[in-house]
Short mmCIF file of C-alpha atoms in Angstrom, two decimals:
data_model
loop_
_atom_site.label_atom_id
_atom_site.label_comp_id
_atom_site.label_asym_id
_atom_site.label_seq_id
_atom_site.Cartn_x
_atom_site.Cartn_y
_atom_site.Cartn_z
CA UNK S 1 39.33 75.77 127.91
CA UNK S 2 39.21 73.76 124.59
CA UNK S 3 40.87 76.71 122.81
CA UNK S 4 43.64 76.97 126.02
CA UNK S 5 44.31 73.64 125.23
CA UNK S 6 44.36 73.53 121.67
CA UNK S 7 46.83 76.33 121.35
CA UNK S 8 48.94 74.49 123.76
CA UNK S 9 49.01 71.57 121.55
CA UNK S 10 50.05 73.51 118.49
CA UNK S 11 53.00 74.73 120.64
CA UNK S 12 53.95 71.54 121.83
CA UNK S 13 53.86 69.93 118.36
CA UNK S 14 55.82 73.06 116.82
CA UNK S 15 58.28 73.64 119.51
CA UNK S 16 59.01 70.01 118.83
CA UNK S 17 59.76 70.58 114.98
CA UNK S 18 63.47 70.56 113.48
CA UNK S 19 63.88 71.73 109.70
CA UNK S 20 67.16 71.21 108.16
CA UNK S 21 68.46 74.22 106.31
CA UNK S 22 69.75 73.72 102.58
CA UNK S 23 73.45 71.92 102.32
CA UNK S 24 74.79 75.27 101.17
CA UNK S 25 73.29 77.35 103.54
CA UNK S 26 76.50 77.68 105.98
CA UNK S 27 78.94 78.42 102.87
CA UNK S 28 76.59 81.03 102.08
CA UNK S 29 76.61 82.41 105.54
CA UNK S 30 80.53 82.20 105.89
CA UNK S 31 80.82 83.88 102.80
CA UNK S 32 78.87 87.07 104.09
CA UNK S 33 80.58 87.41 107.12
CA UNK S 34 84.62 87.31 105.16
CA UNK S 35 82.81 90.18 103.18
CA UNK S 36 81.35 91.83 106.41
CA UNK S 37 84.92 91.77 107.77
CA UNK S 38 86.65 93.00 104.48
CA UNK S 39 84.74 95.79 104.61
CA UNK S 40 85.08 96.16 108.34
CA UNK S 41 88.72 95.85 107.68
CA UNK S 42 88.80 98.61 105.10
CA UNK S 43 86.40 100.90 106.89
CA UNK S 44 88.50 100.51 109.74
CA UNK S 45 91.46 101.35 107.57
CA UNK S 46 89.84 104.46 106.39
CA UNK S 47 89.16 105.83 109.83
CA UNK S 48 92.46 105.00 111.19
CA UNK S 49 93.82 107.72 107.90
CA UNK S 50 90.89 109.96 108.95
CA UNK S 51 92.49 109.97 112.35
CA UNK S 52 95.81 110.40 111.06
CA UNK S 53 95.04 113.75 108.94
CA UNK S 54 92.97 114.93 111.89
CA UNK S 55 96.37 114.87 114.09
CA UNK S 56 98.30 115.84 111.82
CA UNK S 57 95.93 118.94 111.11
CA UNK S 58 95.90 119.56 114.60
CA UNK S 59 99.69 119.55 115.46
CA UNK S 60 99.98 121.74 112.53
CA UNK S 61 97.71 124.29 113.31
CA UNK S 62 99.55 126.06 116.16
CA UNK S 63 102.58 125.35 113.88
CA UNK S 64 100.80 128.00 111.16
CA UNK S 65 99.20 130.16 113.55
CA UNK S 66 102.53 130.89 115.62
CA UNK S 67 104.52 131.14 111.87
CA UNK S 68 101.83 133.75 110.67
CA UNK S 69 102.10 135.93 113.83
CA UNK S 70 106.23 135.92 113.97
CA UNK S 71 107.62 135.55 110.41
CA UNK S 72 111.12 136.68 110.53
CA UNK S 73 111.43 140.17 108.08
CA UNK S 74 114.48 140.89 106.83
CA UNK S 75 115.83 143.34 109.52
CA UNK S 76 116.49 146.74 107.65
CA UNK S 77 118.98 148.71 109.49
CA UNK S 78 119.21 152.28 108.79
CA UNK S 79 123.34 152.93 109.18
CA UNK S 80 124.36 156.25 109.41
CA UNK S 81 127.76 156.00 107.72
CA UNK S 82 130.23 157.54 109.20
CA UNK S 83 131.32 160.21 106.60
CA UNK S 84 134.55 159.15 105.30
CA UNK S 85 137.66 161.05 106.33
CA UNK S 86 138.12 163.58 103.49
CA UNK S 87 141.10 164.14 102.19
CA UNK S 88 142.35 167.69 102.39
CA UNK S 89 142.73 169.59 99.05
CA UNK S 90 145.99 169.57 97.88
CA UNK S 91 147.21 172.36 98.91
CA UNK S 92 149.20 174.96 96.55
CA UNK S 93 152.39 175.84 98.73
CA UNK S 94 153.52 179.31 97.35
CA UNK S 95 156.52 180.62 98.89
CA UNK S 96 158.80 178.18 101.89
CA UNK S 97 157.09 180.61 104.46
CA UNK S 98 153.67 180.01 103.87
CA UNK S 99 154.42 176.26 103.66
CA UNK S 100 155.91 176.11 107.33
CA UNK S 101 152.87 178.59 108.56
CA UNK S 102 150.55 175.88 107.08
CA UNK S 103 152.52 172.78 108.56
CA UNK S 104 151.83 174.62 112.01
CA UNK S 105 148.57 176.27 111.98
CA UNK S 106 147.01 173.08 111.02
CA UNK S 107 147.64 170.11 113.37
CA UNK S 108 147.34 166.95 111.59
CA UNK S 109 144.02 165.48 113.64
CA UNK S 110 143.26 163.07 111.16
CA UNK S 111 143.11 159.37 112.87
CA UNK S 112 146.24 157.09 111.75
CA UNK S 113 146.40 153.62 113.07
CA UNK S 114 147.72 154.25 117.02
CA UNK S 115 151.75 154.19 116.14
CA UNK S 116 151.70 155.88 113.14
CA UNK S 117 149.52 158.35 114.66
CA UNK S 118 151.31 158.74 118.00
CA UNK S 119 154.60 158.75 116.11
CA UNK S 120 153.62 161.49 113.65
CA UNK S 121 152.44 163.73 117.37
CA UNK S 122 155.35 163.15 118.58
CA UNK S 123 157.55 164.67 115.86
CA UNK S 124 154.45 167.51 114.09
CA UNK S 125 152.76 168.34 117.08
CA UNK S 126 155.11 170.03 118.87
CA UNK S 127 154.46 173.64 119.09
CA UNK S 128 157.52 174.51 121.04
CA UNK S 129 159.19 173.33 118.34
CA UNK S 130 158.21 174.29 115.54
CA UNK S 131 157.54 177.96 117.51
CA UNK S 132 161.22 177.76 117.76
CA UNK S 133 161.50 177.20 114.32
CA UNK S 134 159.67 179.86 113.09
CA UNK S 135 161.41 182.17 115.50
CA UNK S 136 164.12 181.03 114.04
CA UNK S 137 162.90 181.81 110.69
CA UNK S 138 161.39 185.07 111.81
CA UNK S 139 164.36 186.07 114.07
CA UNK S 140 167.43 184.85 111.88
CA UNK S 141 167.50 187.89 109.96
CA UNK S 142 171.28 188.50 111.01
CA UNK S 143 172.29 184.81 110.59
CA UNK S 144 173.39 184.15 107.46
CA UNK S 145 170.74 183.25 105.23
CA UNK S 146 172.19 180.58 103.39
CA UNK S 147 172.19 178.68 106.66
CA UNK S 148 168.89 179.59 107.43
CA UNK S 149 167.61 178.80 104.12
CA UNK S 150 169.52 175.12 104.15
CA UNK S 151 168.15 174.34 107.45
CA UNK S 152 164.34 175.52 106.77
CA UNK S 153 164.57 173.28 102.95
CA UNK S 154 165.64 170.22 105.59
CA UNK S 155 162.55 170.84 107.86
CA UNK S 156 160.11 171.47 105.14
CA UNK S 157 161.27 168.55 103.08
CA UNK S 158 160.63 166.60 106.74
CA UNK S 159 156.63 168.28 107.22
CA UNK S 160 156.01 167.79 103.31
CA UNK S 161 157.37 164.07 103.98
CA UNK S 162 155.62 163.09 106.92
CA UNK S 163 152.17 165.06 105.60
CA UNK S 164 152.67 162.61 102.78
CA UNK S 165 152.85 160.11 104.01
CA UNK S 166 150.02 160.98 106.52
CA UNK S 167 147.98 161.30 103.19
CA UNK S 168 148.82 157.98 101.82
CA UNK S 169 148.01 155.84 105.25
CA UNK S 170 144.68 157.91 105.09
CA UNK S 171 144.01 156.75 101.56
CA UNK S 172 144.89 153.57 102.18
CA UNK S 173 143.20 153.29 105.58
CA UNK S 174 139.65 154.23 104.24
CA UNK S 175 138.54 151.31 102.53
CA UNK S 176 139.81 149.16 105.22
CA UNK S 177 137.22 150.71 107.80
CA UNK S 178 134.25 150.51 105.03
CA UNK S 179 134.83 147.16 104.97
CA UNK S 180 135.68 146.84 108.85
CA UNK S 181 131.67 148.99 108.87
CA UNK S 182 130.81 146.66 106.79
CA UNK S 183 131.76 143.72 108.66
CA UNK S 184 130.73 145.28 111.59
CA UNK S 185 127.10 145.40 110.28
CA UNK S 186 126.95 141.74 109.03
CA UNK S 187 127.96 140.28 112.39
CA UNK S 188 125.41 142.24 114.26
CA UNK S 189 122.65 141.32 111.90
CA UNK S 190 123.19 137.88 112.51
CA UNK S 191 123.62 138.30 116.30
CA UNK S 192 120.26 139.47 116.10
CA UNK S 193 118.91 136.91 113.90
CA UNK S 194 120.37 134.19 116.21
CA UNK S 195 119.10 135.95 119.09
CA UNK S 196 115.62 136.20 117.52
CA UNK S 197 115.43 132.33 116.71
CA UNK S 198 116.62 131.25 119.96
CA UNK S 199 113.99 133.29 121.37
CA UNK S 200 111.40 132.46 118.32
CA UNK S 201 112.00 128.15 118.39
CA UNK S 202 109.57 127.27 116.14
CA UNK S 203 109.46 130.50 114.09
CA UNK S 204 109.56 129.64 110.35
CA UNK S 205 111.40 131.40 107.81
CA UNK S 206 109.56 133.62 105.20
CA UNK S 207 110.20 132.49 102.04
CA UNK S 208 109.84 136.12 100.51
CA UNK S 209 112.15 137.53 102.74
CA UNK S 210 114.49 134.79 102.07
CA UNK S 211 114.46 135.36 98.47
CA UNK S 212 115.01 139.26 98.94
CA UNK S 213 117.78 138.62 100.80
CA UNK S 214 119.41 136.39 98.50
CA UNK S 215 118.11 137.99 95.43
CA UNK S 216 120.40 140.49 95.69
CA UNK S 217 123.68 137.87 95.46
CA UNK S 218 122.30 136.16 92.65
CA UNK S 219 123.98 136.71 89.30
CA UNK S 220 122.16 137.11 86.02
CA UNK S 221 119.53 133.90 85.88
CA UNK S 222 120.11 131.55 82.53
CA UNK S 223 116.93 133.53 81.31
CA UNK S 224 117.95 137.11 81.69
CA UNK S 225 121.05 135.49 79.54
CA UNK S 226 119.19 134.04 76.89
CA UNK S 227 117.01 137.24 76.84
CA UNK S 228 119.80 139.42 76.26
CA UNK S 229 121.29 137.43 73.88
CA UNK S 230 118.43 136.85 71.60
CA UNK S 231 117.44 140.90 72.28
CA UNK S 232 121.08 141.76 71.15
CA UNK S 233 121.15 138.94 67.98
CA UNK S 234 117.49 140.73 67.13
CA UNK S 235 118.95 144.04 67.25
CA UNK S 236 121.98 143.14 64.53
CA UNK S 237 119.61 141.16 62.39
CA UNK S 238 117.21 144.16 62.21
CA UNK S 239 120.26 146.69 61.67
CA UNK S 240 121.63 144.28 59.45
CA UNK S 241 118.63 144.30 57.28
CA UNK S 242 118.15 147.74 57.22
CA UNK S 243 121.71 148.20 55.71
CA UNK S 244 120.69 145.62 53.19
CA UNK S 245 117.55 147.87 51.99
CA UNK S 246 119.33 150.77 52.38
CA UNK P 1 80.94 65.09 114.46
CA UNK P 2 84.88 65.89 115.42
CA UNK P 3 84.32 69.60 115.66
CA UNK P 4 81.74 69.23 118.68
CA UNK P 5 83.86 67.51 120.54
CA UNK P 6 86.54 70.08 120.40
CA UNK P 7 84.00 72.65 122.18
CA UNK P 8 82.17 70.45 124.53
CA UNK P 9 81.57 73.84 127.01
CA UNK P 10 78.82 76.04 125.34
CA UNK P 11 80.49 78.83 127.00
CA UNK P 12 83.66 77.87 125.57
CA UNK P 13 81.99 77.13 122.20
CA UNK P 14 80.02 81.13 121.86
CA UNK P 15 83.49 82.97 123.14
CA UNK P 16 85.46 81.71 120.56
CA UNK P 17 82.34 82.43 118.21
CA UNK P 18 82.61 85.68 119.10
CA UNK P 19 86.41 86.03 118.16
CA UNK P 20 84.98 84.85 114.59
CA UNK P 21 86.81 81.51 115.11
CA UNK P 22 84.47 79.92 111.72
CA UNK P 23 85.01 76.47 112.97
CA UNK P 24 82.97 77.53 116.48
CA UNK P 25 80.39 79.48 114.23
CA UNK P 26 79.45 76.71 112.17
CA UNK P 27 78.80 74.67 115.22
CA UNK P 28 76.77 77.24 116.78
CA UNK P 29 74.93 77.20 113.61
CA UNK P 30 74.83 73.33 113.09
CA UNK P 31 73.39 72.96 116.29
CA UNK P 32 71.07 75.55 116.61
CA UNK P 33 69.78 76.34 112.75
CA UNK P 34 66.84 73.51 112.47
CA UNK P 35 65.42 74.59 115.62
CA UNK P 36 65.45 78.21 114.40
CA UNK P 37 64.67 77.41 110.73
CA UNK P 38 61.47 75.73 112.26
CA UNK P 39 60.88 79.55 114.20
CA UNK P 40 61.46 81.56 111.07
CA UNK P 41 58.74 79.13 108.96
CA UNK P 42 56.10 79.52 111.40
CA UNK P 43 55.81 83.42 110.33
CA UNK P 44 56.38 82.87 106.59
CA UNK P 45 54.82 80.34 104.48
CA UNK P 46 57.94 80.06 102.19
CA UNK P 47 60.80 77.79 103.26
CA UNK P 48 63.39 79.42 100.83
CA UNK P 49 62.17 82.92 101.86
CA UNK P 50 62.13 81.66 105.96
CA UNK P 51 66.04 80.24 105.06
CA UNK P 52 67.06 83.58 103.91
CA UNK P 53 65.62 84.71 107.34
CA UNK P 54 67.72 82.33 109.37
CA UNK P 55 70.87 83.57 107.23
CA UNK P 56 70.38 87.20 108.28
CA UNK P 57 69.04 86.56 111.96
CA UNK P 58 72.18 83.91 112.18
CA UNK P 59 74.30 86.72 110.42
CA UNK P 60 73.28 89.59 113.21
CA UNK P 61 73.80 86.51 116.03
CA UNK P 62 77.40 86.29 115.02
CA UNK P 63 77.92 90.34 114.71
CA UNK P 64 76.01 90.89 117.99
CA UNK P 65 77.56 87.45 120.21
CA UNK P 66 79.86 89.98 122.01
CA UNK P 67 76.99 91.62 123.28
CA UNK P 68 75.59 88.57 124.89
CA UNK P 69 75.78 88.42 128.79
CA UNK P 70 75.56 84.46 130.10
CA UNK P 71 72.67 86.05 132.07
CA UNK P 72 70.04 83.83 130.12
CA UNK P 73 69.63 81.12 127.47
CA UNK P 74 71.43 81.18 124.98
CA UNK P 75 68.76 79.81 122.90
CA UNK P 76 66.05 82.35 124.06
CA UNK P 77 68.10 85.29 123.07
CA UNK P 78 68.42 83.76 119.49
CA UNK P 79 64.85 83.26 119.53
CA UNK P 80 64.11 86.58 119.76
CA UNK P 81 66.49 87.41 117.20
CA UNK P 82 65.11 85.68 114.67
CA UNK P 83 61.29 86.75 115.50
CA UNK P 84 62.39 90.24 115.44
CA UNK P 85 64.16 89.41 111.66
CA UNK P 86 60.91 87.47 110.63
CA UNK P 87 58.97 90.52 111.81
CA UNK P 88 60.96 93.33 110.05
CA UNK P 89 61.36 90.68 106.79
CA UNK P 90 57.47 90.94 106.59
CA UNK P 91 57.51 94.65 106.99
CA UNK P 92 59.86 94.93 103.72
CA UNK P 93 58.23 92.58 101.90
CA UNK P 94 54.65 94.64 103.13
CA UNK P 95 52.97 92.03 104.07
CA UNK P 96 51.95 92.10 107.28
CA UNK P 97 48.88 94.15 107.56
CA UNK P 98 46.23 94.62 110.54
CA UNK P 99 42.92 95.02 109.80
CA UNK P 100 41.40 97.23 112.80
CA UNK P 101 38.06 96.18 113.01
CA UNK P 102 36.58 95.85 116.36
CA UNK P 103 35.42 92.47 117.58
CA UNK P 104 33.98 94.07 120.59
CA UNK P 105 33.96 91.42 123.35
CA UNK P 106 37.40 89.28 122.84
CA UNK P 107 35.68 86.16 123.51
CA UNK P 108 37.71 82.85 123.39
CA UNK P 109 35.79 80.84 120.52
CA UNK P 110 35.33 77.15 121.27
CA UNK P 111 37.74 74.91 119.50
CA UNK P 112 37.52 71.03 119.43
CA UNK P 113 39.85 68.34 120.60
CA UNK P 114 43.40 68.76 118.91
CA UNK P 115 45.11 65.44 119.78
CA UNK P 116 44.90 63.81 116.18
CA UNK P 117 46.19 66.82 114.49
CA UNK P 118 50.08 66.33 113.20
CA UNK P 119 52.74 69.29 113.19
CA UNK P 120 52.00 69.24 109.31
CA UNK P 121 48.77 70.08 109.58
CA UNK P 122 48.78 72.31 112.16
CA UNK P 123 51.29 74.10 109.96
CA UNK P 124 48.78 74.30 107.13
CA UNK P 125 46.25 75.36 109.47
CA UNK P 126 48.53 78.64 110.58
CA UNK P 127 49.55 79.10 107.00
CA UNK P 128 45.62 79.44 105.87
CA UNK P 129 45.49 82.26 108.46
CA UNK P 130 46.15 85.61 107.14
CA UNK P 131 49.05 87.56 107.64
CA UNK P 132 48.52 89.57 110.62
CA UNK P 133 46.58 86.85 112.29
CA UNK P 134 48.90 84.34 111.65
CA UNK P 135 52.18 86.48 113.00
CA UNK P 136 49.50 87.81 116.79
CA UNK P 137 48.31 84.17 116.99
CA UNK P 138 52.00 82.83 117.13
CA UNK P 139 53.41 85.39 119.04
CA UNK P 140 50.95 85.14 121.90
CA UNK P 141 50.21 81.20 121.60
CA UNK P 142 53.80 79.73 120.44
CA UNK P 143 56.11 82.67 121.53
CA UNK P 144 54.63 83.50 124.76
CA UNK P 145 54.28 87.29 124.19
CA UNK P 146 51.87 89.52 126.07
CA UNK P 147 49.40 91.68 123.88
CA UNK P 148 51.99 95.11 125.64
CA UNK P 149 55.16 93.84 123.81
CA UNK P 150 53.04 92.42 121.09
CA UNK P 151 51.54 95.90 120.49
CA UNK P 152 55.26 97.31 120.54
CA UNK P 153 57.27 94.73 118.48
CA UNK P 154 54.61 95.36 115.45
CA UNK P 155 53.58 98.53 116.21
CA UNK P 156 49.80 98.41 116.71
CA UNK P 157 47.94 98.99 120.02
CA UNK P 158 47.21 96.83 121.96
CA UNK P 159 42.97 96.33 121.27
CA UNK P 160 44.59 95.81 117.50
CA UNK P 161 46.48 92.86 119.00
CA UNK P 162 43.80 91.56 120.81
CA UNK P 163 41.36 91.67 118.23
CA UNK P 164 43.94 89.87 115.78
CA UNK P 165 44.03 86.97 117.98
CA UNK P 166 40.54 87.00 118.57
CA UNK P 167 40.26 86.95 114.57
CA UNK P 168 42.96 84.36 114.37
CA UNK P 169 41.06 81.83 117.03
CA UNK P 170 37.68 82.34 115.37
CA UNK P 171 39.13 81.21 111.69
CA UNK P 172 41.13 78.21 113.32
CA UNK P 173 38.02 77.08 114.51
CA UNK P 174 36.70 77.61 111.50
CA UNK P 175 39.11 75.68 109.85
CA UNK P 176 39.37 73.04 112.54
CA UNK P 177 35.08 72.20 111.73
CA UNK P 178 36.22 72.26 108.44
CA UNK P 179 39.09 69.81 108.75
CA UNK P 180 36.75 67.31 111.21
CA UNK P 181 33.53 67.30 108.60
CA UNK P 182 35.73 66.41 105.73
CA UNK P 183 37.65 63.65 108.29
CA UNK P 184 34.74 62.42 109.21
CA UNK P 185 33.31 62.57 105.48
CA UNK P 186 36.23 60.22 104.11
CA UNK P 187 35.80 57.91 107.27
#
């Protein structure tokens, strides 16, 4: 019991005890916690970056995934030219008979723009005609030939003008439809470029095949210049100095 | 005192605390410091070393006052803070150690008539007491713990407790024959 109550006299004496901490003792304590919440600040700082990246990582990643699976190749299209109209080989006319025969065997087929073309049917493709004609040619034995012969110059000089001049629209015509091809070709490769990004939203564009594509356009770079130019000054320097030994 | 009068509800007074509002901290801490100060010397003899105590347990009050529910005092959950900081402040500095002997029998030793004694000397009389003792003896006695959360809090067992308090009674009254014979002696 002594013990009981001696213990419960120590804790009434102590419980009853005050000691006053040192004068500094709270500007001590302050201090810590401004530090405590510096570093809580920049910690907190720190993780809101960490966050960032780790969203921005995340958006991203379909982004590279979906890029990787549809890059846009440059679309190589395999045209099969159409052959370009060939121009008949001049063609040697012996004798006024032989010119007419040729004028008729040979319709002209070649494709003129619509009026020249339908014009030109209209007046060489007409067997009846020219059948006429060359009865006329055949059968005009008894007529006098210097008739004959002044009407026949008159309708070859007409054939050899109009085949002429069937010749020269065909000349000039054929670049016109390379470049029409031509044109053709671009438009439909950007049709399907268009079509491919509307159905591609987020596709990226390959750098490579960007580069090939404009590689090609590109004139000479200021390096291929300078190369050339110092190949060229090092090539007359060298000849230059060989003349001088020689 | 201008500053108490602007928080005159406790309540009041620890939620703005908690917002780290300094002016309600350092009222907290005026108020409540001595009283705690006075806990943190009973487990180490040092009063510099027990301030430095009070700093970190009042430190870990202010970090940890969101966590406080109004359930119970105030004061007892600051209490406990700063035994707890006392405890693992020991534990750094090593020296709390147990010796495990067994005392058999825990019997209460006999110890004489306290009434003359002054909080001075009954502080001397703890601070003779060996580490171990010292921190089981006011734990049980002062702080009201039982030998199961003494046993957890400093990681012993239980009969370890026991025995330290055993040990810690038996030198007090020691200590307390001691004190009388020479009392007597000078009388």
């Amino acid at each position: 019991m002594a013990s009981i109550k001696f213990e419960e006299q120590v804790k009434k004496t102590l419980e009853q005890r005050k000691i006053t901490p040192s004068s500094d003792s709270w500007n001590a304590l302050a201090k810590k916690l401004d530090n405590s919440e510096k570093k809580k600040n920049k910690t907190a700082i720190w993780w809101k970056a960490i966050a960032a990246i780790f969203i921005g990582v995340l958006f991203s990643l379909p982004l590279f995934f979906n890029s990787k699976e549809n890059i846009i190749k440059p679309v190589i299209v395999d045209v099969n030219e159409k052959p370009a109209l060939k121009l008949e080989k001049p063609v040697v006319i012996k004798n006024e008979e032989e010119q007419i025969l040729i004028a008729l065997e040979k319709p002209i087929k070649k494709e003129v723009n619509s009026v020249q073309k339908s014009n030109f049917r209209k007046e060489v493709n007409q067997p009846v005609a020219s059948k006429e004609i060359y009865a006329t040619i055949k059968g005009t034995d008894n007529v006098s030939s210097k008739h004959t012969s002044e009407n026949l110059n008159f309708k070859i000089e007409e054939i050899t003008e109009e085949v002429a001049h069937v010749k020269q629209v065909e000349v000039a015509k054929k670049p016109d439809i390379d470049t029409e091809v031509m044109l053709l070709l671009e438009a439909a490769k950007k049709a399907v470029a268009i079509q491919k990004n509307k159905n591609n939203f987020r596709k990226s564009i390959d750098a490579d095949a960007l580069l090939w594509s404009v590689e090609n356009n590109i004139d000479m770079s200021l390096k291929d210049k300078i190369l050339i130019a110092v190949k060229s000054g090092y090539k007359t320097i060298s000849v230059a100095y060989e003349k001088r030994n020689n | 005192m201008k500053v108490l009068k602007l928080y005159e509800n406790d309540l009041e007074l620890i939620g703005k605390a908690s917002k780290n509002h300094r002016d309600a901290q350092q009222v907290l801490y005026q108020t409540h410091a001595p009283k705690m100060l006075s806990i943190c010397r009973f487990y180490i003899k040092d009063l510099q070393q027990a301030e430095e105590v009070l700093l970190n347990g009042f430190f870990k009050i202010f970090k940890r006052l969101e966590t406080f529910k109004n359930e119970g005092s105030f004061e007892g959950w600051m209490r406990k803070i700063m035994v707890r900081e006392s405890i693992s402040y020991l534990r750094k500095k090593k020296q709390l150690e147990f010796s495990a002997e067994d005392m058999g029998l825990y019997e209460k030793p006999i110890i004489h008539d306290t009434t003359e004694l002054d909080i001075e000397e009954v502080q001397l009389l703890i601070d003779k007491l060996p580490q171990g003792y010292r921190v089981v003896f006011i734990m049980f006695a002062i702080e009201g713990y039982k030998h199961s959360e003494i046993s957890t809090l400093l990681e012993i067992s239980e009969s370890t407790s026991k025995s330290q308090l055993f040990k810690a009674r038996k030198l007090l009254q020691q200590q307390m024959k001691q004190l009388n014979t020479t009392s007597y002696g000078i009388n």
